[in-house]
């Protein structure tokens, strides 16, 4: 069990990290970065798997199934579109990839 | 197996954070998404041996295969111009997943510590709003839903709806195991309704800011449900996105010169009248493509200002071809991108990148605005409001105060435009009437094609 106060520290530090990562980003990357962060919260699929994995009644299994369905869609879709966008960014200097 | 799971989650949290960090520079961005993707694969794979999973493996695998397949297929085939709504819908899925996790926990009616129950309900509320709101945002940008739905007293109704939802949520959170399944159902339905209602009145132009906000909300919901499930990977990744997304939302709103509160609670076009002060001096002066070609072909420096109209006409490939021709003639060509060019900040960069334009000749507003004065030609393609000088000069105008590209400072301004209408904000563009401006009427792709063949003939 993660204690409430420890959770609070985790949340606080994660928030600082998120803020720091974004604070110096150039406008040209706003769209890909939004897409990339959208992919990262696709980690919800892991929670959905656990929720479904310990579900017992029919209703729980149904909702858990929907959760995995949605979460996996978030992760995979988010990855594909972000990767497609970033793949296109090239410099005019050759070999500078 | 618990230590293996925990170690894997730790590694994936590191990969997410450094992946996002790398995504904030164009040089390393590609590597960043691959790192983050690796983190996701590690976390997902190891979850199959998570000690709390007792069964239902068939269902887990079935859901993952079906959903991944669909998402992969839709993600590969979507056009770059449609990227914003795709991000919206994938984001909505994540919010829905977080809400569904909370729902599974809550329908069990098992004893939870009060703090866990509060966070479960809060995550459910936020996730559900992000889900239904993102779906509406998707429908609007995709053109499925064209009308903005507004009525008087809408804000009061929305506020009331939110208060009611929050109240029922609070009852669920504090009632231990007393709450009934019916109350739970009402709670989710109301939260869904609120997400729809808050997004309906928001216009298409403001949608990117809203999508970014929903992205941050989904991150927050995921982080909260992460605590409910005692899953540190979800907690860290969720909150990192929640905070990064909030900052990104602010940056976008600032780039559009629209405070977030304005986006959410007021209606563009309703604020102030545009009439009366909108008289324009001068005339529209047309020009033909060969003359423009000569002007550009013998220039020292050309700055191209692309707008969403260029992307709609699919002219970006032709423009890159034109750029290469000019570069061969030793013309210095630069692209000037307004933060709101395209449908969201950075969208135009993606569209140009798709055509092969290298990012180091593409400049932000701050980087290039001084340079217009030294340019022989500013070529404005499919952009309108972002080069309208009234934003500097006329305090009455709804776009007054918005930072604009100073295209009017160039020696010659060429505007490629389909017809004589105003921009989407409905404001007359004074730049088009300026003495140094010439209008090249026609479809952007066809006109740039004519410029290319004219330059080849020199």
Short mmCIF file of C-alpha atoms in Angstrom, two decimals, chain A residues 1-8 10-57 59-93 96-97, chain B residues 9 16-17 20-21 23-27 29-30 33-34 36-37 40 43-44 47-48 50 52-56 59-60 62-64 67-68 71-72 75-78 80 83 87 90-91 93-94 96-98 100-101 103-105 107-108 211-212 215 218-219 222-223 227 229-231 234-237 239-241 243-244 247-248 251-252 344-347 349-350 353-354 358-360 364:
data_model
loop_
_atom_site.label_atom_id
_atom_site.label_comp_id
_atom_site.label_asym_id
_atom_site.label_seq_id
_atom_site.Cartn_x
_atom_site.Cartn_y
_atom_site.Cartn_z
CA UNK A 1 0.00 0.00 0.00
CA UNK A 2 1.40 3.37 -1.01
CA UNK A 3 0.75 5.74 1.89
CA UNK A 4 -1.33 8.84 1.13
CA UNK A 5 1.52 11.19 1.94
CA UNK A 6 3.97 9.24 -0.22
CA UNK A 7 1.45 9.38 -3.06
CA UNK A 8 1.29 13.12 -2.60
CA UNK A 10 4.95 11.21 -6.10
CA UNK A 11 2.22 13.40 -7.58
CA UNK A 12 4.08 16.59 -6.71
CA UNK A 13 7.39 15.45 -8.20
CA UNK A 14 5.72 14.05 -11.31
CA UNK A 15 3.92 17.37 -11.81
CA UNK A 16 7.22 19.27 -11.55
CA UNK A 17 8.83 16.88 -14.02
CA UNK A 18 5.97 17.35 -16.50
CA UNK A 19 6.15 21.11 -16.20
CA UNK A 20 9.93 21.17 -16.69
CA UNK A 21 9.78 18.93 -19.74
CA UNK A 22 7.33 21.16 -21.56
CA UNK A 23 8.51 24.60 -20.47
CA UNK A 24 11.19 24.98 -23.17
CA UNK A 25 9.47 23.34 -26.09
CA UNK A 26 9.39 25.22 -29.43
CA UNK A 27 6.00 25.93 -31.02
CA UNK A 28 6.87 23.70 -33.96
CA UNK A 29 6.58 20.67 -31.70
CA UNK A 30 3.35 21.55 -29.92
CA UNK A 31 1.18 19.24 -31.98
CA UNK A 32 3.51 16.22 -31.90
CA UNK A 33 4.15 16.75 -28.20
CA UNK A 34 0.47 16.91 -27.39
CA UNK A 35 0.09 13.72 -29.36
CA UNK A 36 3.08 12.19 -27.56
CA UNK A 37 1.73 13.03 -24.12
CA UNK A 38 -1.61 11.68 -25.27
CA UNK A 39 0.19 8.42 -26.01
CA UNK A 40 1.88 8.36 -22.60
CA UNK A 41 -1.41 8.42 -20.69
CA UNK A 42 -2.27 5.34 -22.70
CA UNK A 43 -0.50 3.60 -19.77
CA UNK A 44 -4.06 3.45 -18.45
CA UNK A 45 -4.29 0.18 -20.39
CA UNK A 46 -2.14 -1.42 -17.69
CA UNK A 47 -4.66 -0.46 -15.03
CA UNK A 48 -7.49 -1.63 -17.23
CA UNK A 49 -5.81 -5.03 -17.59
CA UNK A 50 -5.57 -5.36 -13.80
CA UNK A 51 -9.18 -4.23 -13.37
CA UNK A 52 -10.38 -6.81 -15.87
CA UNK A 53 -8.00 -9.47 -14.55
CA UNK A 54 -9.54 -9.36 -11.08
CA UNK A 55 -13.13 -8.79 -12.17
CA UNK A 56 -15.58 -11.46 -11.01
CA UNK A 57 -19.20 -10.74 -11.87
CA UNK A 59 -20.94 -6.68 -15.05
CA UNK A 60 -17.39 -6.19 -13.77
CA UNK A 61 -15.99 -8.24 -16.62
CA UNK A 62 -18.02 -6.25 -19.14
CA UNK A 63 -16.86 -2.86 -17.83
CA UNK A 64 -13.30 -4.14 -17.49
CA UNK A 65 -13.41 -5.36 -21.07
CA UNK A 66 -14.53 -1.91 -22.22
CA UNK A 67 -11.72 -0.37 -20.15
CA UNK A 68 -9.05 -2.50 -21.87
CA UNK A 69 -10.64 -1.81 -25.25
CA UNK A 70 -10.49 1.95 -24.69
CA UNK A 71 -7.07 1.97 -23.04
CA UNK A 72 -5.38 -0.10 -25.74
CA UNK A 73 -6.93 2.15 -28.39
CA UNK A 74 -5.44 5.17 -26.65
CA UNK A 75 -1.97 3.65 -26.43
CA UNK A 76 -1.72 2.19 -29.92
CA UNK A 77 -3.47 5.02 -31.75
CA UNK A 78 -1.47 7.62 -29.86
CA UNK A 79 1.79 5.89 -30.75
CA UNK A 80 1.00 5.46 -34.43
CA UNK A 81 0.03 9.07 -35.10
CA UNK A 82 2.88 10.53 -33.03
CA UNK A 83 5.44 8.34 -34.73
CA UNK A 84 4.04 9.24 -38.15
CA UNK A 85 4.34 12.95 -37.41
CA UNK A 86 7.83 12.83 -35.95
CA UNK A 87 9.14 10.59 -38.71
CA UNK A 88 8.65 13.50 -41.10
CA UNK A 89 10.76 16.05 -39.27
CA UNK A 90 13.98 16.37 -41.23
CA UNK A 91 16.84 18.82 -41.19
CA UNK A 92 18.23 20.22 -44.44
CA UNK A 93 21.72 19.15 -43.34
CA UNK A 96 21.87 15.20 -39.08
CA UNK A 97 19.07 12.95 -38.00
CA UNK B 9 7.04 -0.23 -14.00
CA UNK B 16 8.24 7.84 -20.42
CA UNK B 17 9.85 10.84 -18.77
CA UNK B 20 8.85 13.07 -23.47
CA UNK B 21 11.96 15.10 -22.74
CA UNK B 23 10.26 14.87 -27.85
CA UNK B 24 10.76 18.51 -26.96
CA UNK B 25 13.54 18.99 -29.53
CA UNK B 26 13.08 18.28 -33.24
CA UNK B 27 16.48 16.61 -33.46
CA UNK B 29 11.94 13.80 -31.11
CA UNK B 30 11.81 10.63 -33.16
CA UNK B 33 8.55 8.47 -29.08
CA UNK B 34 10.38 5.20 -29.62
CA UNK B 36 8.19 6.00 -24.71
CA UNK B 37 6.80 3.24 -26.91
CA UNK B 40 4.65 1.03 -22.91
CA UNK B 43 4.75 -2.15 -18.83
CA UNK B 44 2.03 -3.94 -20.78
CA UNK B 47 1.29 -6.77 -16.42
CA UNK B 48 0.32 -10.23 -17.68
CA UNK B 50 0.76 -9.00 -12.27
CA UNK B 52 -3.58 -9.25 -8.86
CA UNK B 53 -4.67 -10.71 -12.17
CA UNK B 54 -6.44 -13.97 -11.47
CA UNK B 55 -8.09 -14.77 -14.76
CA UNK B 56 -10.02 -13.41 -17.71
CA UNK B 59 -10.94 -11.30 -22.49
CA UNK B 60 -7.83 -9.19 -21.88
CA UNK B 62 -9.24 -10.25 -27.12
CA UNK B 63 -9.86 -6.62 -26.12
CA UNK B 64 -6.24 -5.70 -26.73
CA UNK B 67 -8.64 -2.44 -30.17
CA UNK B 68 -4.97 -2.29 -31.16
CA UNK B 71 -6.37 1.94 -33.63
CA UNK B 72 -3.34 0.94 -35.71
CA UNK B 75 -3.86 5.85 -37.15
CA UNK B 76 -1.97 4.77 -40.27
CA UNK B 77 -4.53 5.95 -42.76
CA UNK B 78 -5.58 9.31 -41.28
CA UNK B 80 -2.09 14.77 -41.72
CA UNK B 83 -4.48 14.91 -37.06
CA UNK B 87 -5.59 13.06 -31.20
CA UNK B 90 -7.55 8.71 -28.87
CA UNK B 91 -7.45 10.99 -25.88
CA UNK B 93 -10.52 6.67 -25.26
CA UNK B 94 -7.94 7.11 -22.49
CA UNK B 96 -13.05 6.60 -20.91
CA UNK B 97 -10.67 3.84 -19.85
CA UNK B 98 -9.80 5.67 -16.62
CA UNK B 100 -14.24 2.50 -16.66
CA UNK B 101 -11.51 1.39 -14.23
CA UNK B 103 -16.51 1.99 -12.48
CA UNK B 104 -15.20 -1.57 -12.07
CA UNK B 105 -13.88 -0.71 -8.61
CA UNK B 107 -19.55 -1.55 -8.72
CA UNK B 108 -17.73 -4.06 -6.49
CA UNK B 211 -8.42 19.13 -26.87
CA UNK B 212 -5.19 19.99 -25.09
CA UNK B 215 -5.55 15.70 -22.75
CA UNK B 218 -7.21 12.47 -18.99
CA UNK B 219 -3.65 12.43 -17.65
CA UNK B 222 -5.16 8.23 -15.14
CA UNK B 223 -2.88 9.38 -12.33
CA UNK B 227 -3.40 5.49 -6.93
CA UNK B 229 -4.98 0.54 -8.21
CA UNK B 230 -1.69 1.18 -6.36
CA UNK B 231 0.10 1.36 -9.69
CA UNK B 234 0.09 5.01 -13.94
CA UNK B 235 0.48 7.56 -11.16
CA UNK B 236 3.70 8.99 -12.57
CA UNK B 237 2.85 8.88 -16.27
CA UNK B 239 0.44 13.18 -13.51
CA UNK B 240 3.38 14.03 -15.80
CA UNK B 241 0.91 14.30 -18.67
CA UNK B 243 0.96 18.82 -15.66
CA UNK B 244 2.65 18.94 -19.07
CA UNK B 247 1.22 23.99 -19.44
CA UNK B 248 0.80 23.12 -23.11
CA UNK B 251 1.04 28.01 -24.16
CA UNK B 252 -1.48 27.32 -26.91
CA UNK B 344 -3.43 23.83 -33.70
CA UNK B 345 -0.03 25.23 -32.76
CA UNK B 346 2.62 23.27 -34.62
CA UNK B 347 0.16 21.66 -37.01
CA UNK B 349 5.03 22.44 -39.21
CA UNK B 350 3.78 18.89 -39.42
CA UNK B 353 7.38 18.39 -42.82
CA UNK B 354 5.11 15.92 -44.61
CA UNK B 358 13.34 20.78 -43.55
CA UNK B 359 12.53 22.26 -40.16
CA UNK B 360 15.58 24.53 -40.08
CA UNK B 364 8.44 31.00 -35.46
#
